């Protein structure tokens, strides 16, 4: 409705500008039409945008983004960045954290990132990752990552359902990566990686939360038990994007294949689960004996279109200063000018990027019913389906995302996105009964070659909002 009123006002004032100024009748008609726009609609719109407009106005006028980046950057050539992170969500998922990034920390062309999060209920997450390019003077690149996740509120879902159960878990993971370009242009890269993953699950204190099911057996899915997994993966990547984190042209294609060796489940006592033991029955629920190994396949296709006649998307310092006037001096008259028919093309299609991603990922069990509970694919903001937060897990996920991006400042993009997904228990059993959509908007803060963070709001229907604040990009 507001958009319609805005458009009506723009068209009306545009038509009035073209009429003869010496006509008393036209002037009277103009006054009659503009009075409600000036004294009713414009104050109403100002009231709606005031809480957001003033902080944005202040931030841009005073160069808060640039100054903030300078404030958190240290060392020679600002190779070190230290900054906080936070995420406010209902309940125990509220989080505060810290991030440390260091380029050329030990050697040339290496990169160290350390992250830590502390949650409202005392949970902790820690990550350290190190990447080195030009290993031993060659074209090889390698990396190492260590993750700790201490989550007393962790849950698991039964695949293809919304049934969710509590299972506290402490997990530790070591990952090694080694890759190399496979063409002279370096557009094609191959990467081999392996992980060592330790999951130390425990039973919930609330016995009513324990899952006892013949269809999803404790002994076959590893519920409430410790397990060690060794995923080994191979990736092939084609990438001809013009910039790593502010791409405006080109494509990226990813083919991933992962085989996960799963060890024997440790077992869990019946007493710990609050289950009575029958006469002659063992006191421990042991591994059911099925083969738990599984493999995952993934295909990703991304493409970027730069709209308009500009040769580049990223703003220069001079262009950023000029662009700020649009946000700092914005008024009703400016809105009318921007949305006039002759300016619509420049408003909507000049220096804008359309980013698209298609993703298909599947899990394949070596023995049906034997893969561990954490092997399955999540439909959540990482899919990406940003309006959802771990509502479903599935065997097969297919998603399509479209983003409309525009430069707000040198380091800031505005984003509007629309996303769709299908899930299926089998690769040939897709159904619109499990069709999902989310949409939303937000900002992404980045340098052309360094991603900083994004703040986005995702919606699905009338089921509330999912806030995403993370240093991980949507896809690129």
XYZ file of C-alpha atoms in Angstrom:
476
model
C 0.000 0.000 0.000
C 2.785 2.418 0.907
C 4.560 1.620 -2.341
C 1.359 2.337 -4.261
C 0.927 5.681 -2.491
C 4.560 6.503 -3.149
C 4.190 5.673 -6.836
C 0.916 7.637 -7.029
C 2.593 10.690 -5.535
C 5.551 10.409 -7.867
C 3.383 10.138 -10.961
C 1.125 12.946 -9.785
C 3.955 15.382 -9.128
C 5.653 14.372 -12.349
C 2.474 15.116 -14.286
C 2.147 18.465 -12.510
C 5.681 19.505 -13.460
C 4.738 19.120 -17.131
C 1.627 21.299 -16.895
C 1.535 25.100 -17.575
C 2.557 27.055 -14.480
C 0.389 30.077 -15.282
C -2.900 28.222 -15.004
C -4.821 29.020 -11.832
C -6.940 25.908 -12.248
C -3.855 23.687 -12.615
C -2.223 25.324 -9.588
C -5.304 24.770 -7.511
C -5.482 21.134 -8.629
C -1.781 20.689 -7.823
C -2.309 22.095 -4.353
C -5.283 19.833 -3.753
C -3.350 16.736 -4.826
C -0.095 17.556 -3.057
C -1.636 18.557 0.278
C -2.341 14.969 1.461
C 1.083 13.877 0.159
C 2.867 16.654 1.990
C 0.905 16.699 5.254
C -0.326 13.103 5.674
C 1.600 10.544 3.627
C 5.088 12.073 3.908
C 4.954 12.517 7.736
C 3.665 8.945 8.016
C 6.520 7.608 5.872
C 9.032 9.723 7.797
C 7.755 8.201 11.027
C 8.195 4.683 9.657
C 11.752 5.136 8.437
C 12.988 7.502 11.170
C 14.304 4.760 13.533
C 16.429 3.359 10.684
C 17.119 6.503 8.671
C 18.765 8.521 11.446
C 21.337 5.867 12.441
C 22.140 5.212 8.766
C 22.345 8.952 8.113
C 24.738 9.428 11.049
C 26.847 6.382 10.135
C 27.316 7.453 6.528
C 27.852 11.165 7.199
C 30.542 10.388 9.753
C 32.150 7.506 7.888
C 31.410 5.037 10.676
C 32.022 1.948 8.512
C 35.438 3.134 7.290
C 36.441 4.356 10.742
C 35.280 1.103 12.307
C 37.384 -0.920 9.866
C 40.376 1.309 10.654
C 39.696 0.972 14.392
C 39.757 -2.817 14.300
C 42.765 -3.018 11.953
C 46.323 -3.154 13.267
C 49.898 -3.710 12.213
C 51.807 -3.049 9.038
C 49.460 -2.649 6.051
C 46.595 -3.364 8.486
C 47.151 -7.104 8.224
C 45.507 -7.762 11.611
C 41.802 -7.347 12.359
C 40.235 -7.852 15.806
C 36.534 -7.237 16.312
C 33.532 -8.464 18.318
C 30.496 -10.356 17.081
C 27.068 -10.925 18.541
C 23.706 -12.410 17.702
C 20.500 -11.759 19.595
C 18.006 -14.605 19.331
C 15.287 -15.893 21.628
C 16.387 -18.133 24.481
C 19.837 -19.617 24.822
C 21.033 -18.839 21.267
C 21.925 -15.253 22.162
C 25.665 -15.047 21.634
C 28.641 -12.713 22.009
C 32.015 -13.447 20.503
C 35.349 -12.224 19.221
C 37.199 -12.610 15.915
C 40.901 -12.398 15.075
C 42.172 -12.318 11.478
C 45.813 -12.077 10.455
C 47.215 -12.059 6.924
C 50.857 -13.076 6.398
C 51.043 -14.124 10.030
C 53.921 -16.597 9.644
C 54.757 -16.635 5.931
C 53.803 -14.763 2.792
C 50.368 -15.596 1.394
C 49.094 -17.252 4.544
C 46.011 -16.405 6.582
C 44.959 -17.154 10.163
C 41.424 -16.780 11.526
C 40.356 -17.427 15.124
C 36.767 -17.131 16.352
C 35.106 -17.648 19.691
C 31.446 -17.535 20.776
C 29.884 -17.598 24.216
C 26.138 -18.287 24.466
C 23.577 -17.179 27.022
C 23.361 -20.644 28.617
C 27.127 -21.066 28.924
C 27.725 -22.976 25.667
C 30.995 -22.303 23.873
C 32.151 -22.498 20.264
C 35.777 -22.074 19.129
C 37.297 -22.183 15.642
C 40.849 -21.727 14.385
C 41.747 -22.041 10.709
C 44.966 -21.472 8.806
C 45.468 -21.318 5.024
C 48.728 -21.103 3.099
C 49.052 -20.491 -0.641
C 52.160 -21.223 -2.729
C 53.247 -24.123 -0.536
C 56.984 -24.842 -0.882
C 57.169 -22.384 -3.769
C 54.653 -24.373 -5.817
C 51.072 -23.732 -6.883
C 49.750 -25.951 -4.066
C 47.614 -24.480 -1.302
C 46.848 -26.078 2.042
C 44.946 -25.468 5.226
C 44.128 -26.702 8.703
C 41.039 -26.123 10.837
C 40.160 -26.974 14.436
C 36.616 -26.698 15.816
C 35.233 -27.099 19.323
C 31.475 -27.047 19.913
C 30.158 -27.444 23.465
C 26.372 -27.394 23.075
C 24.123 -28.496 25.920
C 20.994 -27.495 23.958
C 21.867 -29.320 20.754
C 18.979 -31.101 19.079
C 18.544 -33.680 16.349
C 15.653 -34.104 13.927
C 14.193 -37.275 12.460
C 14.708 -36.977 8.674
C 11.754 -35.720 6.607
C 9.854 -34.636 9.743
C 9.741 -31.724 12.169
C 10.213 -34.037 15.156
C 13.052 -32.618 17.235
C 14.745 -34.052 20.339
C 17.309 -32.750 22.785
C 20.768 -34.342 22.842
C 23.623 -32.459 24.557
C 26.816 -32.819 22.571
C 30.465 -31.828 22.797
C 32.270 -32.227 19.498
C 35.859 -31.725 18.350
C 37.009 -31.699 14.744
C 40.377 -31.496 12.983
C 40.385 -30.859 9.213
C 43.296 -30.868 6.742
C 43.042 -29.541 3.175
C 45.374 -29.693 0.184
C 44.600 -28.264 -3.231
C 46.076 -27.116 -6.518
C 45.007 -25.453 -9.773
C 44.523 -27.954 -12.583
C 44.666 -25.451 -15.460
C 47.164 -22.700 -16.291
C 44.529 -19.996 -15.856
C 43.785 -21.229 -12.292
C 40.044 -21.149 -13.050
C 39.853 -24.865 -12.250
C 41.039 -26.110 -8.868
C 41.034 -29.525 -7.219
C 41.068 -29.980 -3.472
C 41.471 -33.068 -1.285
C 40.540 -32.905 2.368
C 40.093 -35.126 5.406
C 38.715 -34.630 8.913
C 38.872 -36.360 12.254
C 35.584 -35.769 14.074
C 34.829 -36.742 17.668
C 31.231 -36.474 18.902
C 30.735 -36.880 22.641
C 26.940 -36.977 22.992
C 25.052 -37.487 26.246
C 21.473 -38.096 27.288
C 19.151 -35.229 28.299
C 18.279 -34.716 31.960
C 14.592 -34.624 31.028
C 13.638 -38.257 30.391
C 10.561 -37.260 28.374
C 12.933 -35.950 25.700
C 14.501 -39.353 25.046
C 13.515 -40.855 21.688
C 12.464 -44.510 21.823
C 11.419 -45.609 18.342
C 11.541 -48.780 16.281
C 11.779 -46.654 13.131
C 14.725 -44.556 14.346
C 16.672 -46.856 16.614
C 19.163 -45.695 19.213
C 21.542 -48.557 18.389
C 21.554 -47.787 14.624
C 21.558 -43.973 14.611
C 24.048 -43.429 17.442
C 21.660 -41.453 19.639
C 23.060 -40.461 23.058
C 26.346 -42.235 22.244
C 29.917 -41.276 21.441
C 31.234 -41.829 17.928
C 34.286 -41.038 15.820
C 33.953 -40.158 12.130
C 36.563 -39.679 9.400
C 35.184 -37.809 6.370
C 37.382 -37.784 3.252
C 36.391 -35.477 0.415
C 37.324 -34.327 -3.070
C 36.247 -30.991 -4.565
C 36.460 -29.665 -8.115
C 35.889 -25.921 -8.443
C 35.575 -23.707 -11.509
C 35.733 -19.993 -10.685
C 36.093 -17.029 -13.046
C 34.540 -14.391 -10.772
C 35.934 -10.886 -11.119
C 36.255 -10.352 -7.331
C 36.215 -12.896 -4.496
C 33.698 -11.227 -2.147
C 32.090 -8.514 -4.252
C 31.572 -10.429 -7.512
C 29.609 -8.801 -10.305
C 30.471 -10.989 -13.291
C 31.255 -14.617 -13.914
C 30.340 -18.072 -12.692
C 31.367 -20.542 -10.032
C 30.753 -24.290 -10.254
C 31.483 -26.687 -7.395
C 31.413 -30.487 -7.396
C 31.879 -32.094 -3.980
C 32.072 -35.742 -3.027
C 32.610 -36.951 0.551
C 32.903 -40.463 1.964
C 32.573 -40.691 5.752
C 33.996 -43.613 7.685
C 31.941 -44.032 10.871
C 33.288 -45.917 13.857
C 31.342 -48.141 16.217
C 28.939 -46.427 18.596
C 30.047 -46.474 22.241
C 26.685 -47.617 23.672
C 24.481 -46.087 26.376
C 23.050 -47.472 29.610
C 19.305 -48.117 29.880
C 19.323 -46.544 33.348
C 20.694 -43.282 31.936
C 17.741 -43.113 29.555
C 15.209 -43.930 32.241
C 14.291 -47.257 30.607
C 13.506 -50.302 32.727
C 15.654 -53.366 32.067
C 13.852 -56.632 31.467
C 15.076 -59.867 33.043
C 18.155 -61.243 31.329
C 18.657 -58.079 29.299
C 22.043 -56.407 28.991
C 22.378 -53.130 30.901
C 23.769 -51.325 27.846
C 22.198 -50.523 24.467
C 25.000 -51.596 22.148
C 25.769 -50.772 18.533
C 23.198 -52.515 16.332
C 25.856 -53.863 13.961
C 24.759 -52.066 10.789
C 27.310 -50.406 8.529
C 27.205 -46.705 9.422
C 29.367 -45.298 6.606
C 27.729 -42.862 4.206
C 28.699 -40.551 1.369
C 27.501 -37.117 0.303
C 27.372 -35.559 -3.163
C 26.908 -31.876 -3.874
C 26.559 -29.711 -6.971
C 26.592 -25.894 -6.801
C 26.202 -23.435 -9.660
C 26.492 -19.674 -9.137
C 26.252 -16.886 -11.677
C 26.498 -13.105 -11.394
C 25.119 -10.410 -13.721
C 26.188 -6.761 -13.575
C 23.319 -4.526 -14.681
C 23.766 -1.142 -16.343
C 26.560 0.506 -18.284
C 29.131 0.804 -15.495
C 32.319 -1.223 -15.948
C 32.615 -2.082 -12.263
C 30.390 -2.659 -9.261
C 32.598 -1.569 -6.351
C 32.495 2.159 -5.658
C 35.639 4.266 -5.697
C 36.256 6.691 -2.815
C 34.962 9.606 -4.905
C 31.881 7.695 -6.050
C 31.172 6.629 -2.472
C 31.185 10.269 -1.327
C 28.753 11.187 -4.088
C 26.577 8.172 -3.366
C 26.258 9.133 0.294
C 24.262 12.213 -0.623
C 21.445 9.955 -1.763
C 21.155 8.460 1.724
C 22.029 11.499 3.832
C 19.969 14.127 1.983
C 17.020 11.910 1.099
C 13.634 13.682 1.017
C 10.196 13.291 -0.476
C 11.234 15.409 -3.453
C 14.241 13.149 -3.922
C 12.004 10.081 -3.821
C 9.760 11.608 -6.473
C 12.765 12.345 -8.671
C 14.270 8.892 -8.255
C 11.061 7.053 -9.106
C 10.033 9.156 -12.087
C 9.554 6.987 -15.189
C 12.554 8.481 -16.983
C 14.769 7.717 -13.971
C 13.442 4.255 -13.188
C 16.008 2.491 -15.326
C 18.913 4.179 -13.555
C 17.306 3.628 -10.146
C 16.701 -0.098 -10.537
C 19.175 -1.299 -13.158
C 22.318 0.823 -12.995
C 25.275 -0.641 -11.115
C 23.205 -3.471 -9.667
C 24.119 -7.148 -9.402
C 21.863 -10.171 -9.757
C 23.413 -13.127 -7.901
C 21.973 -16.611 -8.448
C 22.755 -19.974 -6.898
C 21.429 -23.474 -7.567
C 22.394 -26.233 -5.117
C 21.686 -29.969 -5.061
C 23.026 -32.039 -2.174
C 22.278 -35.666 -1.257
C 23.283 -38.225 1.359
C 23.563 -41.916 0.461
C 23.621 -44.592 3.180
C 25.709 -47.709 2.608
C 23.145 -49.645 4.604
C 19.666 -48.200 4.903
C 18.917 -47.089 8.441
C 22.560 -47.158 9.532
C 23.855 -43.602 9.024
C 24.298 -41.569 12.227
C 21.735 -38.939 13.155
C 24.069 -36.047 12.302
C 24.762 -37.259 8.753
C 21.665 -35.693 7.223
C 21.218 -32.383 5.436
C 19.754 -29.356 7.185
C 17.259 -26.996 5.638
C 18.281 -23.747 7.331
C 19.962 -20.394 6.718
C 23.077 -22.191 5.432
C 21.129 -23.966 2.652
C 20.696 -21.024 2.066
C 17.056 -20.680 3.100
C 17.418 -17.762 5.438
C 13.836 -17.700 6.706
C 14.297 -21.120 8.339
C 16.421 -22.294 11.253
C 16.947 -26.097 11.433
C 13.286 -26.986 10.940
C 13.912 -30.000 8.723
C 16.653 -32.514 7.975
C 16.507 -34.604 4.843
C 18.265 -37.039 2.488
C 18.053 -34.715 -0.544
C 17.886 -30.940 -0.766
C 17.511 -28.783 -3.871
C 17.548 -24.993 -3.516
C 17.573 -21.905 -5.716
C 18.482 -18.411 -4.486
C 18.319 -15.028 -6.199
C 19.842 -11.865 -4.729
C 19.557 -8.263 -5.870
C 22.572 -6.281 -4.638
C 23.500 -2.621 -4.851
C 26.446 -0.640 -3.433
C 25.458 1.529 -0.482
C 29.024 2.591 0.260
C 32.538 1.422 -0.535
C 32.330 -1.522 1.865
C 28.576 -2.029 2.166
C 26.066 -3.781 -0.109
C 22.324 -3.651 0.256
C 20.679 -7.038 -0.411
C 17.177 -8.259 -1.230
C 16.831 -12.026 -1.640
C 14.256 -14.642 -2.573
C 14.893 -18.376 -2.100
C 13.187 -21.676 -2.828
C 13.843 -25.248 -1.733
C 12.546 -28.786 -2.135
C 13.417 -31.749 0.093
C 12.920 -35.431 -0.631
C 13.535 -38.803 1.062
C 14.817 -40.218 -2.254
C 16.442 -38.547 -5.232
C 13.455 -39.379 -7.480
C 10.706 -38.517 -4.946
C 10.502 -34.714 -5.176
C 7.110 -33.317 -4.229
C 5.541 -29.878 -3.834
C 4.286 -31.114 -0.472
C 7.791 -30.264 0.724
C 8.289 -26.969 -1.106
C 9.612 -23.978 0.873
C 10.227 -20.307 0.216
C 11.865 -17.527 2.176
C 12.691 -13.940 1.360
C 14.294 -11.018 3.101
C 16.736 -8.165 3.055
C 19.828 -6.860 4.800
C 23.372 -5.650 4.334
C 26.723 -7.283 3.687
C 29.968 -5.582 4.762
C 33.069 -6.615 2.847
C 36.163 -5.547 1.053
C 36.577 -6.838 -2.511
C 38.998 -9.545 -1.278
C 37.921 -9.906 2.379
C 34.504 -10.723 3.801
C 33.665 -9.008 7.113
C 30.063 -9.801 8.108
C 26.413 -9.648 7.084
C 23.234 -8.710 8.900
C 20.070 -10.048 7.251
C 16.440 -10.717 8.090
C 14.785 -13.805 6.602
C 11.033 -14.419 6.494
C 8.868 -17.364 5.500
C 5.152 -16.661 5.243
C 3.688 -15.327 8.465
C 5.876 -17.460 10.737
C 8.112 -14.746 12.102
C 11.611 -13.571 11.285
C 15.013 -15.244 11.391
C 17.898 -12.887 12.141
C 21.241 -13.802 10.593
C 24.401 -12.069 11.801
C 27.525 -13.937 10.783
C 31.010 -13.520 9.318
C 30.262 -16.306 6.817
C 29.059 -15.200 3.347
C 25.747 -16.349 1.881
C 27.587 -18.083 -0.916
C 29.950 -15.436 -2.311
